[in-house]
Short mmCIF file of C-alpha atoms in Angstrom, two decimals:
data_model
loop_
_atom_site.label_atom_id
_atom_site.label_comp_id
_atom_site.label_asym_id
_atom_site.label_seq_id
_atom_site.Cartn_x
_atom_site.Cartn_y
_atom_site.Cartn_z
CA MET B 1 0.18 -0.16 0.10
CA THR B 2 1.35 3.41 -1.09
CA ASP B 3 1.33 6.82 1.27
CA GLN B 4 -0.79 8.08 -1.38
CA SER B 5 -3.54 5.33 -0.85
CA ILE B 6 -4.10 6.32 2.52
CA VAL B 7 -4.17 10.39 2.08
CA ARG B 8 -7.53 11.97 2.37
CA PRO B 9 -7.90 15.27 0.19
CA GLU B 10 -9.19 18.07 1.70
CA PRO B 11 -12.76 18.53 1.36
CA ARG B 12 -14.09 21.38 -1.59
CA ARG B 13 -15.19 24.46 -0.05
CA HIS B 14 -17.56 26.83 -1.72
CA PRO B 15 -15.50 30.01 -3.23
CA LEU B 16 -17.90 32.30 -1.28
CA LEU B 17 -16.98 30.85 2.25
CA TRP B 18 -13.83 32.83 2.83
CA PRO B 19 -15.23 36.07 1.77
CA VAL B 20 -18.31 35.47 3.77
CA LEU B 21 -16.39 34.55 6.84
CA ALA B 22 -13.72 37.41 6.28
CA ALA B 23 -16.36 39.75 6.29
CA LEU B 24 -18.29 38.77 9.34
CA LEU B 25 -14.66 38.73 11.11
CA VAL B 26 -13.64 42.32 10.16
CA ILE B 27 -17.06 43.31 11.13
CA SER B 28 -17.24 41.69 14.39
CA TRP B 29 -13.66 42.30 15.46
CA SER B 30 -13.63 46.23 14.67
CA SER B 31 -17.32 46.43 16.55
CA GLY B 32 -15.50 45.82 19.88
CA PHE B 33 -14.29 49.47 20.00
CA VAL B 34 -18.32 50.33 19.87
CA GLY B 35 -19.11 48.36 23.02
CA ILE B 36 -15.84 49.51 24.86
CA ARG B 37 -17.15 53.05 23.85
CA TYR B 38 -20.59 52.49 25.44
CA ALA B 39 -19.84 50.49 28.33
CA SER B 40 -16.93 52.52 29.34
CA GLU B 41 -18.77 55.66 30.07
CA GLY B 42 -19.49 55.03 33.91
CA ALA B 43 -17.15 51.91 34.54
CA SER B 44 -13.02 50.93 34.66
CA VAL B 45 -12.05 48.84 31.64
CA ILE B 46 -11.46 46.18 34.01
CA LEU B 47 -14.96 45.80 35.11
CA VAL B 48 -16.11 46.21 31.47
CA LEU B 49 -14.10 42.93 30.90
CA PHE B 50 -15.16 41.38 34.09
CA TRP B 51 -19.02 41.61 33.11
CA ARG B 52 -18.62 40.88 29.22
CA THR B 53 -16.55 37.62 29.91
CA LEU B 54 -18.80 36.66 32.85
CA LEU B 55 -22.03 36.85 30.91
CA SER B 56 -20.58 35.16 27.88
CA GLY B 57 -19.83 32.43 29.92
CA LEU B 58 -22.87 31.80 31.73
CA ILE B 59 -25.02 32.04 28.61
CA LEU B 60 -22.86 29.75 26.93
CA LEU B 61 -22.98 27.29 29.57
CA PRO B 62 -26.06 25.73 29.60
CA PHE B 63 -25.62 24.89 25.62
CA ALA B 64 -21.70 23.61 26.64
CA LEU B 65 -23.17 21.46 29.06
CA THR B 66 -26.11 19.69 27.07
CA ILE B 67 -24.92 20.02 23.26
CA GLY B 68 -22.20 18.44 21.99
CA PRO B 69 -19.59 15.66 23.01
CA ARG B 70 -18.87 15.15 26.48
CA MET B 71 -15.99 17.40 27.61
CA HIS B 72 -12.95 15.58 29.17
CA LEU B 73 -10.39 17.03 31.63
CA ARG B 74 -7.81 17.33 29.44
CA SER B 75 -9.57 18.97 26.58
CA VAL B 76 -11.26 21.49 29.75
CA LEU B 77 -7.82 22.22 31.13
CA GLY B 78 -6.04 22.82 27.15
CA GLN B 79 -9.07 25.68 26.77
CA MET B 80 -8.31 27.15 29.90
CA LEU B 81 -4.66 27.82 28.70
CA PHE B 82 -6.38 29.40 25.66
CA GLY B 83 -8.59 31.52 28.09
CA VAL B 84 -5.52 32.65 30.21
CA MET B 85 -3.78 33.40 26.90
CA SER B 86 -6.35 34.61 24.37
CA VAL B 87 -9.15 36.63 26.73
CA PHE B 88 -7.24 37.35 30.16
CA LEU B 89 -3.64 38.10 28.99
CA TYR B 90 -4.62 39.56 25.47
CA LEU B 91 -7.67 41.69 26.54
CA GLY B 92 -6.56 42.49 30.25
CA GLY B 93 -3.06 43.31 29.08
CA PHE B 94 -4.34 46.14 26.71
CA ALA B 95 -6.67 47.22 29.12
CA LEU B 96 -4.01 47.94 31.72
CA ALA B 97 -1.65 49.45 29.39
CA ILE B 98 -4.66 52.14 28.42
CA GLU B 99 -4.93 52.60 32.45
CA GLN B 100 -1.44 53.21 32.54
CA ARG B 101 -2.03 56.03 29.92
CA VAL B 102 -0.44 54.61 26.93
CA PRO B 103 -2.04 56.49 24.07
CA THR B 104 -5.29 54.75 23.00
CA GLY B 105 -4.05 55.11 19.49
CA LEU B 106 -0.57 53.10 20.03
CA VAL B 107 -2.42 50.67 21.81
CA ALA B 108 -4.80 50.07 18.58
CA LEU B 109 -1.90 50.26 16.63
CA ILE B 110 0.20 47.46 18.16
CA SER B 111 -2.88 45.32 18.51
CA ASP B 112 -3.62 45.59 14.80
CA LEU B 113 -0.16 44.80 14.13
CA LEU B 114 -1.26 41.08 15.17
CA PRO B 115 -1.42 39.25 11.68
CA LEU B 116 2.27 40.10 11.17
CA ALA B 117 3.11 38.33 14.21
CA ILE B 118 1.29 35.30 13.11
CA ALA B 119 2.84 35.26 9.72
CA CYS B 120 6.26 35.11 11.15
CA LEU B 121 5.07 32.29 13.93
CA SER B 122 3.38 30.33 11.40
CA GLN B 123 6.32 29.14 9.59
CA PRO B 124 8.43 27.67 12.34
CA LEU B 125 5.76 26.58 14.56
CA LEU B 126 3.16 25.27 11.58
CA GLY B 127 5.30 25.13 8.55
CA GLU B 128 2.76 27.26 6.51
CA ARG B 129 5.25 29.10 4.30
CA LEU B 130 4.07 32.61 3.04
CA THR B 131 4.84 33.03 -0.61
CA LEU B 132 6.80 36.42 -1.82
CA ARG B 133 3.30 37.63 -3.00
CA GLN B 134 1.74 37.20 0.62
CA TRP B 135 4.89 38.89 2.23
CA LEU B 136 4.63 41.67 -0.33
CA GLY B 137 0.72 42.03 0.43
CA THR B 138 1.34 41.95 4.40
CA THR B 139 4.02 44.66 3.97
CA ILE B 140 1.44 46.65 2.01
CA ALA B 141 -1.40 45.89 4.73
CA VAL B 142 1.02 47.27 7.48
CA VAL B 143 1.52 50.51 5.57
CA GLY B 144 -2.42 50.85 5.45
CA VAL B 145 -2.78 50.32 9.12
CA LEU B 146 -0.14 53.24 9.66
CA LEU B 147 -1.33 55.53 7.45
CA VAL B 148 -5.06 55.04 8.97
CA SER B 149 -3.87 55.53 12.37
CA LEU B 150 -1.38 58.10 11.51
CA GLU B 151 -3.66 61.14 12.75
CA SER B 152 -4.36 59.45 16.11
CA LEU B 153 -1.17 58.47 17.00
CA SER B 154 1.13 59.50 20.21
CA PHE B 155 3.68 58.37 22.39
CA GLY B 156 2.47 59.71 25.86
CA GLN B 157 4.06 59.87 28.96
CA ALA B 158 3.64 56.17 30.52
CA PRO B 159 6.03 54.20 31.98
CA LEU B 160 8.17 51.95 29.54
CA TRP B 161 6.70 48.76 31.02
CA ALA B 162 3.28 49.25 29.77
CA TYR B 163 4.48 49.74 25.96
CA GLY B 164 5.78 46.55 26.25
CA LEU B 165 3.05 44.94 28.13
CA THR B 166 0.87 46.18 25.01
CA ALA B 167 3.53 44.55 22.55
CA GLY B 168 3.30 41.71 24.77
CA SER B 169 -0.21 41.16 24.61
CA MET B 170 -0.35 41.19 21.17
CA LEU B 171 2.37 38.70 20.79
CA ILE B 172 0.60 36.34 23.43
CA PHE B 173 -2.69 36.38 21.26
CA ALA B 174 -0.64 35.39 18.04
CA LEU B 175 1.04 32.76 19.79
CA ALA B 176 -2.51 31.52 21.11
CA SER B 177 -3.59 31.55 17.64
CA VAL B 178 -0.70 29.80 16.16
CA LEU B 179 -1.13 26.98 18.85
CA TYR B 180 -4.76 26.55 18.64
CA ARG B 181 -4.26 25.93 14.69
CA ARG B 182 -1.84 23.42 15.46
CA ARG B 183 -4.26 21.46 17.71
CA ARG B 184 -7.15 21.50 15.19
CA ASP B 185 -7.35 17.52 15.51
CA GLU B 186 -8.22 18.01 19.19
CA HIS B 187 -11.09 20.76 18.86
CA MET B 188 -14.33 20.77 20.81
CA PRO B 189 -16.98 22.69 19.35
CA VAL B 190 -16.66 26.09 19.51
CA HIS B 191 -19.26 27.39 21.56
CA GLN B 192 -17.65 24.82 24.44
CA SER B 193 -14.19 26.07 23.99
CA LEU B 194 -15.45 29.97 24.12
CA CYS B 195 -17.64 28.93 27.11
CA ILE B 196 -14.34 27.56 29.23
CA GLN B 197 -12.18 30.59 27.80
CA THR B 198 -14.63 33.28 28.88
CA LEU B 199 -15.30 31.75 32.13
CA THR B 200 -11.58 31.44 32.85
CA GLY B 201 -11.13 34.99 32.06
CA SER B 202 -14.08 36.04 34.16
CA ALA B 203 -12.51 34.28 36.93
CA LEU B 204 -9.60 36.38 36.58
CA PHE B 205 -10.91 39.51 35.72
CA SER B 206 -13.12 39.20 39.15
CA PHE B 207 -9.66 38.96 41.05
CA CYS B 208 -8.67 42.42 39.33
CA ALA B 209 -12.11 44.14 39.58
CA PHE B 210 -12.22 43.02 43.37
CA MET B 211 -8.58 44.56 44.13
CA GLN B 212 -10.11 47.87 42.58
CA GLY B 213 -12.61 47.65 44.91
CA ASN B 214 -15.43 47.65 42.49
CA MET B 215 -17.31 44.45 41.04
CA ILE B 216 -21.06 46.29 40.79
CA PRO B 217 -21.82 47.35 37.28
CA PRO B 218 -23.07 50.80 36.49
CA MET B 219 -27.16 50.32 36.29
CA THR B 220 -27.13 52.78 33.08
CA ILE B 221 -28.46 52.55 29.74
CA ASP B 222 -24.87 53.30 28.37
CA PHE B 223 -23.59 49.92 30.07
CA ALA B 224 -26.22 47.78 29.06
CA ILE B 225 -25.84 48.64 25.20
CA GLY B 226 -22.00 48.28 25.36
CA MET B 227 -22.62 44.90 27.39
CA THR B 228 -25.25 43.73 24.66
CA TRP B 229 -22.87 44.55 21.96
CA LEU B 230 -19.86 43.21 23.46
CA VAL B 231 -21.00 39.82 24.14
CA LEU B 232 -23.33 39.21 21.23
CA ILE B 233 -20.70 40.88 18.50
CA ALA B 234 -17.61 41.12 19.75
CA THR B 235 -17.19 37.85 21.83
CA PHE B 236 -19.66 35.34 20.59
CA THR B 237 -19.35 36.68 16.43
CA ALA B 238 -15.64 37.53 16.73
CA TYR B 239 -14.13 34.73 18.10
CA SER B 240 -16.40 32.00 16.93
CA VAL B 241 -15.75 33.19 13.44
CA TYR B 242 -12.39 33.43 14.25
CA TYR B 243 -11.73 30.02 15.48
CA THR B 244 -14.17 28.60 12.95
CA SER B 245 -12.07 30.13 10.43
CA LEU B 246 -8.42 28.76 11.89
CA ARG B 247 -9.60 25.28 11.65
CA LEU B 248 -10.38 25.54 7.80
CA PHE B 249 -8.28 28.23 6.58
CA PRO B 250 -4.33 28.92 6.97
CA VAL B 251 -4.11 30.91 10.16
CA ALA B 252 -1.78 33.69 8.10
CA GLN B 253 -4.93 34.11 5.30
CA VAL B 254 -7.12 34.59 8.41
CA SER B 255 -5.05 36.89 10.42
CA ALA B 256 -4.53 39.31 7.43
CA ALA B 257 -8.64 40.00 7.25
CA ILE B 258 -7.82 41.56 10.82
CA TYR B 259 -5.57 44.45 9.10
CA LEU B 260 -9.01 45.84 7.73
CA SER B 261 -9.97 46.22 11.51
CA PRO B 262 -8.72 49.66 11.96
CA PRO B 263 -10.06 51.33 8.84
CA VAL B 264 -13.74 49.40 9.54
CA THR B 265 -13.30 50.64 13.14
CA MET B 266 -13.14 54.26 11.89
CA LEU B 267 -16.47 54.00 9.90
CA TRP B 268 -18.23 52.72 13.15
CA ALA B 269 -16.92 55.72 14.72
CA TRP B 270 -18.13 58.00 12.03
CA ALA B 271 -21.38 56.59 11.83
CA LEU B 272 -22.18 56.26 15.62
CA PHE B 273 -20.01 58.74 17.18
CA SER B 274 -20.00 61.64 14.36
CA GLU B 275 -16.05 61.40 14.45
CA PRO B 276 -14.33 63.13 11.30
CA LEU B 277 -12.97 61.04 8.43
CA THR B 278 -10.20 62.35 6.72
CA ALA B 279 -8.81 61.65 3.28
CA THR B 280 -5.61 59.72 4.76
CA MET B 281 -7.92 57.36 6.49
CA PHE B 282 -9.63 56.63 2.81
CA VAL B 283 -6.18 56.17 1.40
CA GLY B 284 -5.31 54.08 4.00
CA LEU B 285 -8.39 51.84 3.63
CA ALA B 286 -7.53 51.31 -0.04
CA VAL B 287 -4.00 50.35 0.78
CA THR B 288 -4.91 48.07 3.42
CA MET B 289 -7.85 46.36 1.28
CA VAL B 290 -4.75 45.89 -1.56
CA GLY B 291 -2.49 44.33 1.09
CA VAL B 292 -5.28 42.18 2.50
CA TRP B 293 -6.15 40.94 -1.07
CA MET B 294 -2.96 39.99 -1.82
CA THR B 295 -2.17 37.88 1.45
CA SER B 296 -5.35 36.15 1.07
CA ARG B 297 -5.80 35.14 -2.48
CA ALA B 298 -5.61 31.61 -2.87
#
């Protein structure tokens, strides 16, 4: 028996599957800004993250326990590790950096360089080698992100470790994404894994909120709108589409779509909060779209 006789070909996927998933990913990923903008009006960022992860986990819990295969301890512990990395350290690191007065524009810029870090990690850890065209597309997309972020970029007066924390948080999520792709044969359904990850994050964020002296959410309409937005769109939709895409497509291709998050975020800010749009932002959007198309093209 030859090796070819036991190799199963990759299943054919509909040509529109990736464009649809990419559009959902960009829209939901960039919408986190909207939820944070509403919810943080009367609450600290840590308190927002605590209630975001707690509500997400509790909503998913009955479905995780009753729908899908039985969860084993080894798989649960693995998902808890991903929860520490991709929920607590990633989101919490950016929150702490902002509280230490790292400018929000700089935090957003560093977080939006996530696909570049994933592209660099995917070759040594996954063996997914990017072509010259994909590296060129990545470079063009980074230039587009810089153009979009240019007018809101400043360096501030935060302590040096806070800037390192921002970059470290992004790198941790990049590593978690690559490891998640590497363990794709051991995946549990998304609703189960996301439930475990968010509940793990909420347990850790609860300790941080307790140390700050406040775990009670403000009873305001803005906080309720923000929580609804963060749970349904920025958590359920964004993470579910992201993890599903990682199972089906190369990790560098999936992460490249995130380059479009900054220009789409500026459209959210313009539509909902009347923030101005500039010619530089539109140039950055066009450049980023070219880079993403080059990187993601089959």
